[in-house]
């Protein structure tokens, strides 16, 4: 019923949004020809704001244009290196003759597509050969593909790291830090030749008991049965994944937006006035952000529920109780992989200290190979995107990768 209700709401609003979109296009020239007609401009601005605020489950394109590598601009081509029903390993290939450090970016499976990390990838491409985990929308994965839980996520990280080959590096953003650290520990214990030379963990809940946020409080405040009863739904027959149990992306988006409702309302009020005033640059910036933010994907129910219980309720990795397919995960087995933890001073999703906890768990890694960076003045998204990431955080990540490249 949850999924049907969400789908019915989107279907009901679709014709109204289409009408508003047409009205905004029709009123556009009139507003330009008669700038004194404030009413027309206000109607156009309101129609465009309403029409653009629509949740979609269509994956946006990465669309990464030429990037500067050294002293020249090079084109970027996407290629799928490996794939499963649940994810593709995408490489951003550049025509650079000199071999660059290979970096696997593990994107979160948290309701948004991996394209949310477009800016992260674009910055990394300046100095690296970049790959990313492009998770597929669970509503489009048929039941015949089987289950996808936390064990399968960890397995994907290991298999994709192997596909990149020995000597690579891995960077995990937000939610997958627990899975990535577990994968690296398992590979280290098995003496896997593809074990990464370095791992960078960015704003993720290695130990969610440290400085808990509203997200942590919500996860800890209900039993796992509550989450299954109130947040899990079956995909309707109209989609390829019909019958698969999922946590709908639209539902998760609503939860995230409700946490910062005032900020989102203000952003759309500002967009109205930007359109009214003809501030093209400011309106385009808003549009780019929300086109990405409102594109959501469904999560497999097993993965969502197991993540809530293992990471946010049991704190299994931090307590030394994490297991993969019945095998205990031992971060202390990591000896030759450098590790870096990055956190944001104003992060209201992952509190300070939650990611840093990884440095203590990896006690067999020499102190000289363990690094920590707390970036002042940034919230959660600022840890891995935007100006502060590019200018202040990325240079430290690049330095750590280069120091462990040889």
Coordinates of C-alpha atoms in Angstrom, one line a residue:
X1 CA 0.0 0.0 0.0
X2 CA 2.9 2.4 0.7
X3 CA 4.3 2.1 -2.8
X4 CA 1.0 2.3 -4.4
X5 CA 0.1 5.5 -2.5
X6 CA 3.5 7.1 -3.4
X7 CA 3.0 6.1 -7.1
X8 CA -0.6 7.3 -7.1
X9 CA 0.5 10.7 -5.8
X10 CA 3.1 11.1 -8.5
X11 CA 0.8 10.0 -11.2
X12 CA -1.9 12.4 -10.0
X13 CA 0.4 15.4 -10.0
X14 CA 2.0 14.7 -13.3
X15 CA -0.6 16.4 -15.6
X16 CA -0.6 19.5 -13.3
X17 CA 3.1 19.7 -13.5
X18 CA 3.1 19.4 -17.3
X19 CA 0.4 22.1 -17.5
X20 CA 2.5 24.4 -15.2
X21 CA 5.6 23.7 -17.3
X22 CA 3.8 24.7 -20.5
X23 CA 2.4 27.8 -18.8
X24 CA 5.9 28.8 -17.7
X25 CA 7.2 28.4 -21.2
X26 CA 4.3 30.4 -22.7
X27 CA 4.6 33.2 -20.2
X28 CA 8.4 33.5 -20.5
X29 CA 8.5 35.7 -23.6
X30 CA 5.7 37.9 -22.3
X31 CA 7.6 38.6 -19.1
X32 CA 10.6 39.5 -21.1
X33 CA 8.7 41.8 -23.4
X34 CA 6.7 43.5 -20.6
X35 CA 9.0 43.6 -17.6
X36 CA 6.6 46.0 -15.9
X37 CA 3.9 43.3 -15.7
X38 CA 5.0 41.9 -12.4
X39 CA 1.9 39.6 -12.2
X40 CA 3.0 37.8 -15.4
X41 CA 6.5 37.3 -14.1
X42 CA 5.2 36.1 -10.7
X43 CA 2.9 33.6 -12.5
X44 CA 5.8 32.3 -14.6
X45 CA 8.1 32.0 -11.6
X46 CA 5.5 30.1 -9.5
X47 CA 4.6 27.8 -12.4
X48 CA 8.3 26.9 -13.0
X49 CA 8.9 26.3 -9.3
X50 CA 5.9 24.0 -9.1
X51 CA 6.7 22.1 -12.3
X52 CA 10.3 21.4 -11.4
X53 CA 9.6 20.1 -7.9
X54 CA 8.9 16.5 -9.0
X55 CA 10.4 13.3 -7.7
X56 CA 11.7 11.0 -10.4
X57 CA 13.2 7.5 -10.5
X58 CA 15.2 8.1 -13.7
X59 CA 19.0 8.0 -13.2
X60 CA 20.5 11.3 -14.3
X61 CA 23.5 11.3 -16.6
X62 CA 27.0 11.8 -15.1
X63 CA 27.6 14.2 -17.9
X64 CA 31.2 15.0 -16.9
X65 CA 32.8 17.2 -19.5
X66 CA 36.4 17.9 -20.2
X67 CA 38.6 17.9 -17.1
X68 CA 42.0 19.5 -16.7
X69 CA 44.8 16.9 -16.2
X70 CA 48.1 18.5 -15.8
X71 CA 48.2 21.5 -18.2
X72 CA 45.6 20.4 -20.7
X73 CA 41.9 19.6 -21.0
X74 CA 41.0 16.0 -21.8
X75 CA 37.7 14.4 -22.7
X76 CA 36.0 11.9 -20.4
X77 CA 34.3 8.7 -21.6
X78 CA 32.3 6.4 -19.4
X79 CA 32.7 2.6 -19.8
X80 CA 31.2 -0.3 -17.8
X81 CA 34.1 -2.5 -16.6
X82 CA 32.0 -5.0 -14.7
X83 CA 28.3 -5.5 -13.9
X84 CA 25.8 -7.5 -11.9
X85 CA 22.0 -7.2 -11.7
X86 CA 22.5 -4.8 -8.8
X87 CA 25.4 -2.6 -9.9
X88 CA 27.8 -1.5 -12.6
X89 CA 31.4 -0.7 -12.2
X90 CA 31.8 2.5 -14.3
X91 CA 35.2 3.8 -15.3
X92 CA 35.7 7.4 -16.3
X93 CA 38.4 7.0 -19.0
X94 CA 40.6 9.9 -20.0
X95 CA 43.1 9.9 -22.9
X96 CA 46.1 10.3 -20.6
X97 CA 49.3 8.5 -21.5
X98 CA 50.9 8.6 -18.0
X99 CA 49.4 5.9 -15.7
X100 CA 47.4 7.5 -12.9
X101 CA 46.5 6.0 -9.5
X102 CA 43.4 3.9 -9.8
X103 CA 40.6 4.9 -7.3
X104 CA 37.4 3.1 -6.7
X105 CA 34.7 5.5 -5.4
X106 CA 32.1 3.5 -3.4
X107 CA 28.9 5.5 -3.6
X108 CA 26.2 5.2 -0.9
X109 CA 23.1 3.1 -1.6
X110 CA 20.9 5.5 0.3
X111 CA 18.1 6.6 -2.0
X112 CA 20.1 8.6 -4.5
X113 CA 21.9 7.5 -7.6
X114 CA 25.7 7.5 -7.7
X115 CA 25.5 10.6 -10.0
X116 CA 25.1 12.6 -6.7
X117 CA 28.9 12.2 -6.6
X118 CA 29.4 13.8 -10.0
X119 CA 31.4 16.7 -8.5
X120 CA 33.5 14.3 -6.4
X121 CA 34.5 12.3 -9.5
X122 CA 35.2 15.4 -11.5
X123 CA 37.7 16.7 -8.9
X124 CA 39.3 13.3 -8.5
X125 CA 39.8 13.0 -12.3
X126 CA 42.4 15.7 -12.2
X127 CA 45.0 13.3 -10.8
X128 CA 43.4 9.8 -10.8
X129 CA 42.0 7.0 -12.9
X130 CA 38.5 6.9 -11.4
X131 CA 35.9 4.1 -11.1
X132 CA 32.6 4.3 -9.3
X133 CA 30.0 1.8 -8.0
X134 CA 26.8 2.7 -10.0
X135 CA 24.1 1.0 -7.9
X136 CA 20.9 0.0 -9.8
X137 CA 17.4 1.0 -8.8
X138 CA 16.0 -2.0 -6.9
X139 CA 12.6 -1.6 -8.5
X140 CA 14.1 -2.5 -11.8
X141 CA 15.9 -5.7 -10.6
X142 CA 13.8 -8.8 -11.2
X143 CA 13.2 -11.2 -8.3
X144 CA 15.1 -13.9 -10.2
X145 CA 18.3 -11.9 -9.5
X146 CA 18.0 -13.0 -5.8
X147 CA 18.5 -11.1 -2.6
X148 CA 20.8 -8.1 -1.9
X149 CA 21.8 -7.5 1.7
X150 CA 24.8 -6.1 3.5
X151 CA 26.8 -9.3 2.8
X152 CA 26.2 -8.9 -1.0
X153 CA 27.2 -5.2 -0.8
X154 CA 30.5 -6.1 0.9
X155 CA 31.0 -8.8 -1.8
X156 CA 30.4 -6.3 -4.5
X157 CA 33.1 -4.0 -3.1
X158 CA 35.6 -6.8 -3.0
X159 CA 34.8 -8.0 -6.5
X160 CA 35.0 -4.5 -8.0
X161 CA 38.3 -3.9 -6.3
X162 CA 39.6 -7.1 -7.9
X163 CA 38.3 -5.9 -11.2
X164 CA 40.4 -2.8 -10.9
X165 CA 43.4 -4.9 -10.1
X166 CA 46.3 -4.8 -7.6
X167 CA 47.6 -1.5 -6.5
X168 CA 44.3 0.4 -6.4
X169 CA 42.8 2.7 -3.8
X170 CA 39.3 3.0 -2.5
X171 CA 37.3 6.0 -1.3
X172 CA 34.0 5.5 0.5
X173 CA 31.4 8.2 0.9
X174 CA 29.0 8.2 3.8
X175 CA 26.9 5.1 4.4
X176 CA 29.2 2.4 2.8
X177 CA 32.2 3.1 5.1
X178 CA 31.3 0.1 7.3
X179 CA 31.0 -2.2 4.3
X180 CA 34.2 -0.9 2.7
X181 CA 36.3 -1.2 5.9
X182 CA 34.9 -4.7 6.3
X183 CA 35.8 -5.6 2.7
X184 CA 39.3 -4.3 3.1
X185 CA 39.7 -6.3 6.3
X186 CA 38.6 -9.5 4.7
X187 CA 40.9 -9.0 1.7
X188 CA 43.8 -8.2 4.0
X189 CA 43.2 -11.4 6.0
X190 CA 43.0 -13.4 2.8
X191 CA 46.2 -11.7 1.5
X192 CA 44.2 -10.8 -1.6
X193 CA 46.5 -9.3 -4.2
X194 CA 43.9 -6.7 -5.0
X195 CA 43.9 -5.3 -1.5
X196 CA 43.9 -1.5 -1.9
X197 CA 47.0 0.5 -1.0
X198 CA 44.8 3.1 0.8
X199 CA 41.3 3.6 1.9
X200 CA 39.6 7.0 2.5
X201 CA 36.5 7.0 4.6
X202 CA 34.4 10.1 4.3
X203 CA 31.6 11.1 6.8
X204 CA 30.4 7.6 7.5
X205 CA 29.1 5.8 10.7
X206 CA 31.9 3.5 11.7
X207 CA 30.7 4.0 15.3
X208 CA 27.3 5.7 15.4
X209 CA 27.5 5.9 19.2
X210 CA 29.8 8.8 18.9
X211 CA 28.0 12.2 19.0
X212 CA 24.7 10.7 17.8
X213 CA 22.6 12.8 15.4
X214 CA 18.9 12.9 14.6
X215 CA 19.5 10.1 12.1
X216 CA 21.2 7.9 14.7
X217 CA 18.4 8.7 17.2
X218 CA 15.7 7.6 14.8
X219 CA 17.5 4.4 14.0
X220 CA 18.1 3.5 17.6
X221 CA 14.6 4.7 18.8
X222 CA 12.6 1.9 17.1
X223 CA 12.9 -1.9 16.9
X224 CA 13.8 -3.3 13.5
X225 CA 10.2 -4.6 13.2
X226 CA 8.9 -1.0 13.2
X227 CA 11.1 -0.2 10.2
X228 CA 9.9 -3.3 8.4
X229 CA 6.3 -2.6 9.1
X230 CA 6.3 1.1 8.3
X231 CA 9.0 1.6 5.6
X232 CA 9.1 -1.5 3.5
X233 CA 6.8 -2.0 0.5
X234 CA 6.6 -4.3 -2.5
X235 CA 7.3 -3.1 -6.0
X236 CA 4.0 -2.9 -8.1
X237 CA 3.5 -5.1 -11.2
X238 CA 4.2 -2.2 -13.6
X239 CA 8.0 -2.4 -12.9
X240 CA 10.7 -5.0 -13.8
X241 CA 11.3 -5.7 -10.1
X242 CA 7.6 -6.5 -9.4
X243 CA 7.2 -8.2 -6.1
X244 CA 10.6 -7.2 -4.7
X245 CA 10.5 -5.8 -1.2
X246 CA 12.1 -2.3 -1.1
X247 CA 12.5 0.8 0.9
X248 CA 11.1 3.3 -1.6
X249 CA 13.4 6.1 -2.5
X250 CA 10.6 8.6 -2.4
X251 CA 9.9 7.7 1.2
X252 CA 13.5 8.1 2.2
X253 CA 13.6 11.5 0.4
X254 CA 10.6 12.7 2.4
X255 CA 12.3 11.7 5.6
X256 CA 15.5 13.6 4.7
X257 CA 13.7 16.7 3.6
X258 CA 11.6 16.8 6.7
X259 CA 14.8 17.0 8.8
X260 CA 15.6 20.3 7.1
X261 CA 12.2 21.4 5.9
X262 CA 12.9 25.1 6.6
X263 CA 16.0 25.1 4.5
X264 CA 14.3 23.4 1.5
X265 CA 11.3 25.9 1.7
X266 CA 13.7 28.8 1.8
X267 CA 15.6 27.4 -1.2
X268 CA 12.4 27.3 -3.2
X269 CA 11.4 30.8 -2.1
X270 CA 14.8 32.0 -3.2
X271 CA 14.3 30.2 -6.6
X272 CA 10.9 32.0 -7.0
X273 CA 12.6 35.4 -6.6
X274 CA 15.6 34.4 -8.8
X275 CA 13.2 33.5 -11.6
X276 CA 11.1 36.7 -11.0
X277 CA 14.2 38.9 -11.1
X278 CA 15.7 37.1 -14.1
X279 CA 18.8 35.9 -12.2
X280 CA 19.6 33.1 -14.7
X281 CA 22.8 31.9 -13.0
X282 CA 21.2 31.5 -9.6
X283 CA 18.1 29.8 -10.9
X284 CA 20.2 27.4 -12.9
X285 CA 22.3 26.5 -9.9
X286 CA 19.1 25.7 -7.9
X287 CA 17.7 23.7 -10.7
X288 CA 20.9 21.6 -11.1
X289 CA 20.9 20.7 -7.4
X290 CA 17.3 19.7 -7.1
X291 CA 17.2 17.8 -10.4
X292 CA 19.8 15.6 -8.8
X293 CA 18.3 15.6 -5.3
X294 CA 14.8 14.7 -6.5
X295 CA 16.0 11.7 -8.5
X296 CA 15.7 8.7 -6.2
X297 CA 16.1 5.0 -6.3
X298 CA 14.6 2.2 -4.2
X299 CA 16.8 0.2 -1.9
X300 CA 16.5 -3.6 -1.5
X301 CA 14.7 -4.2 1.8
X302 CA 17.3 -6.7 3.0
X303 CA 20.1 -4.2 2.6
X304 CA 18.2 -1.4 4.3
X305 CA 17.0 -3.4 7.3
X306 CA 20.4 -5.1 7.8
X307 CA 22.2 -1.8 7.6
X308 CA 19.9 -0.2 10.2
X309 CA 20.3 -3.1 12.6
X310 CA 24.0 -3.9 12.1
X311 CA 25.4 -0.4 11.8
X312 CA 23.0 1.9 13.7
X313 CA 21.5 -0.4 16.4
X314 CA 24.1 -3.2 17.1
X315 CA 27.2 -1.1 16.2
X316 CA 28.6 -4.4 15.2
X317 CA 31.9 -3.3 13.6
X318 CA 32.7 -0.9 16.5
X319 CA 32.0 -3.7 19.0
X320 CA 34.1 -6.3 17.2
X321 CA 31.0 -8.3 16.3
X322 CA 30.7 -7.6 12.6
X323 CA 30.4 -10.8 10.4
X324 CA 30.4 -11.5 6.7
X325 CA 28.6 -14.7 5.7
X326 CA 29.2 -16.0 9.3
X327 CA 32.9 -15.0 9.3
X328 CA 34.1 -12.4 11.8
X329 CA 35.4 -9.2 10.3
X330 CA 38.8 -8.2 11.9
X331 CA 39.9 -4.6 11.1
X332 CA 43.1 -5.4 13.0
X333 CA 44.1 -7.7 10.1
X334 CA 44.7 -4.6 8.0
X335 CA 48.5 -3.9 8.1
X336 CA 49.6 -2.6 4.7
X337 CA 46.7 -0.4 3.7
X338 CA 46.9 3.3 4.7
X339 CA 43.7 4.7 6.1
X340 CA 42.3 8.2 6.2
X341 CA 39.1 9.4 8.0
X342 CA 37.5 12.7 6.9
X343 CA 34.7 14.5 8.9
X344 CA 32.8 17.8 8.7
X345 CA 32.5 20.2 11.6
X346 CA 28.8 20.9 10.9
X347 CA 27.7 17.4 9.8
X348 CA 24.2 16.8 11.1
X349 CA 23.9 13.3 9.6
X350 CA 27.2 11.7 10.8
X351 CA 28.5 13.2 14.0
X352 CA 32.2 14.0 14.7
X353 CA 34.1 11.0 15.8
X354 CA 31.9 8.4 14.1
X355 CA 34.3 8.0 11.1
X356 CA 37.5 8.7 13.1
X357 CA 36.7 5.5 15.1
X358 CA 38.1 3.5 12.2
X359 CA 41.6 4.7 13.0
X360 CA 41.4 2.9 16.4
X361 CA 39.9 -0.2 15.0
X362 CA 42.8 -0.5 12.5
X363 CA 45.4 -0.7 15.2
X364 CA 47.8 -2.9 13.2
X365 CA 48.2 -0.1 10.6
X366 CA 51.3 1.9 11.5
X367 CA 50.6 5.3 13.0
X368 CA 52.3 7.0 10.1
X369 CA 49.8 5.4 7.7
X370 CA 46.7 6.6 9.7
X371 CA 45.4 10.1 9.0
X372 CA 42.5 12.2 10.1
X373 CA 41.1 15.5 8.8
X374 CA 38.2 17.5 10.3
X375 CA 37.1 20.2 7.9
X376 CA 35.7 23.3 9.6
X377 CA 32.6 25.0 8.3
X378 CA 31.1 22.2 6.3
X379 CA 28.1 20.0 6.7
X380 CA 27.6 16.5 5.5
X381 CA 27.6 17.1 1.7
X382 CA 30.4 19.6 2.0
X383 CA 32.7 16.8 3.0
X384 CA 32.7 15.3 -0.5
X385 CA 31.4 18.0 -2.8
X386 CA 31.6 21.7 -3.4
X387 CA 34.3 24.4 -3.0
X388 CA 35.6 23.3 0.4
X389 CA 36.0 19.7 -0.8
X390 CA 37.9 20.8 -3.9
X391 CA 40.1 23.4 -2.2
X392 CA 40.7 22.0 1.3
X393 CA 39.8 18.3 1.6
X394 CA 40.8 16.9 -1.8
X395 CA 44.5 18.0 -1.6
X396 CA 44.8 16.0 1.6
X397 CA 43.2 13.0 0.0
X398 CA 45.4 13.3 -3.0
X399 CA 48.5 13.6 -0.8
X400 CA 47.6 10.4 1.1
X401 CA 47.0 8.4 -2.1
X402 CA 50.3 9.7 -3.7
X403 CA 52.2 8.8 -0.5
X404 CA 51.0 5.2 -0.8
X405 CA 51.2 4.8 -4.6
X406 CA 54.7 3.4 -4.9

